[in-house]
């Protein structure tokens, strides 16, 4: 395990100098099968697989679940070892954000839609920490899961705009048997909430079916999803969106590629899911 920025930088530089490729999986820990799939890809496509584990405080707003965010470093270390990850980078908060830290990276427009609308500043926090990790770990490839579709769009844009020499690789959402998208936050759900949480994927499935059967009105799709979620007493909709997967702007007609995405509070836990459809 590497705990300091200096050691991580020096290790990365020496691997690069000896011609080795580095794959980075940025995480906030509490690993699940989704993380593990990213780690396996990083492991197989690079000489050195680095996993960073840092619960990034600046991507949480006051009142959000930073304090409740699940953590279990010992378990994560075991899982990373099992997968033969080469380096687990676990920096200290005070080293990533010393007192005088005052820089933010803002990917404008893309960051303001969907999750950005209900979590202002969230993607600034994500872009800032990911940019720092790219500088520190100097990866050739970086791996992100598509459950956080908007995050992948924001990070891709940032990497291009700031000329990072890193290939952004995205992998499909990994799901539980009943369809619930894997998330560290699922561990916060009570048994009743866990069963209510199925409504996210179920409502997306209904939307996909309707689109397959010819529905093209984005408003009708949003309504179908809202109606399904409304049947769950423990669920409260944050947003339901049908947008362009490139600009993340809402569309009125579903044609070509569309991103159907939603965020739902189940109890106190906010869950997200999405599906990409093609007509
Ligand atoms: O997806 C996450 O876990 C986080 O947003 C990330 C990319 C590690 C940045 O903190």
Short mmCIF file of C-alpha atoms and ligand atoms in Angstrom, two decimals, residues 25-29 35 52 54-56 59 69 122 125-126 129-130 133 144 148 151 155, ligand 1:
data_model
loop_
_atom_site.label_atom_id
_atom_site.label_comp_id
_atom_site.label_asym_id
_atom_site.label_seq_id
_atom_site.Cartn_x
_atom_site.Cartn_y
_atom_site.Cartn_z
CA UNK A 25 -8.85 2.59 -11.16
CA UNK A 26 -9.92 5.60 -9.06
CA UNK A 27 -12.30 4.55 -6.26
CA UNK A 28 -13.76 5.66 -2.97
CA UNK A 29 -13.41 2.13 -1.59
CA UNK A 35 -14.91 -2.10 -8.83
CA UNK A 52 -6.65 4.61 -5.62
CA UNK A 54 -9.90 8.05 -1.33
CA UNK A 55 -13.29 9.22 -0.09
CA UNK A 56 -13.15 12.62 -1.69
CA UNK A 59 -17.49 15.97 -4.05
CA UNK A 69 -20.23 6.69 3.30
CA UNK A 122 -20.30 17.59 -7.11
CA UNK A 125 -15.08 17.90 -6.78
CA UNK A 126 -14.85 14.78 -8.95
CA UNK A 129 -9.62 14.92 -7.53
CA UNK A 130 -9.40 12.89 -10.73
CA UNK A 133 -4.86 11.51 -9.37
CA UNK A 144 -14.57 4.06 -14.79
CA UNK A 148 -21.86 6.90 -13.19
CA UNK A 151 -19.08 11.19 -14.44
CA UNK A 155 -13.96 13.14 -16.99
O1 LIG B 1 -16.75 7.09 -8.83
C1 LIG B 1 -16.14 7.33 -7.75
O2 LIG B 1 -16.00 6.46 -6.89
C2 LIG B 1 -15.59 8.72 -7.50
O3 LIG B 1 -16.45 9.69 -7.99
C3 LIG B 1 -14.15 8.91 -8.04
C4 LIG B 1 -14.12 8.80 -9.55
C5 LIG B 1 -13.24 7.90 -7.42
C6 LIG B 1 -13.65 10.32 -7.66
O4 LIG B 1 -13.64 10.51 -6.29
#
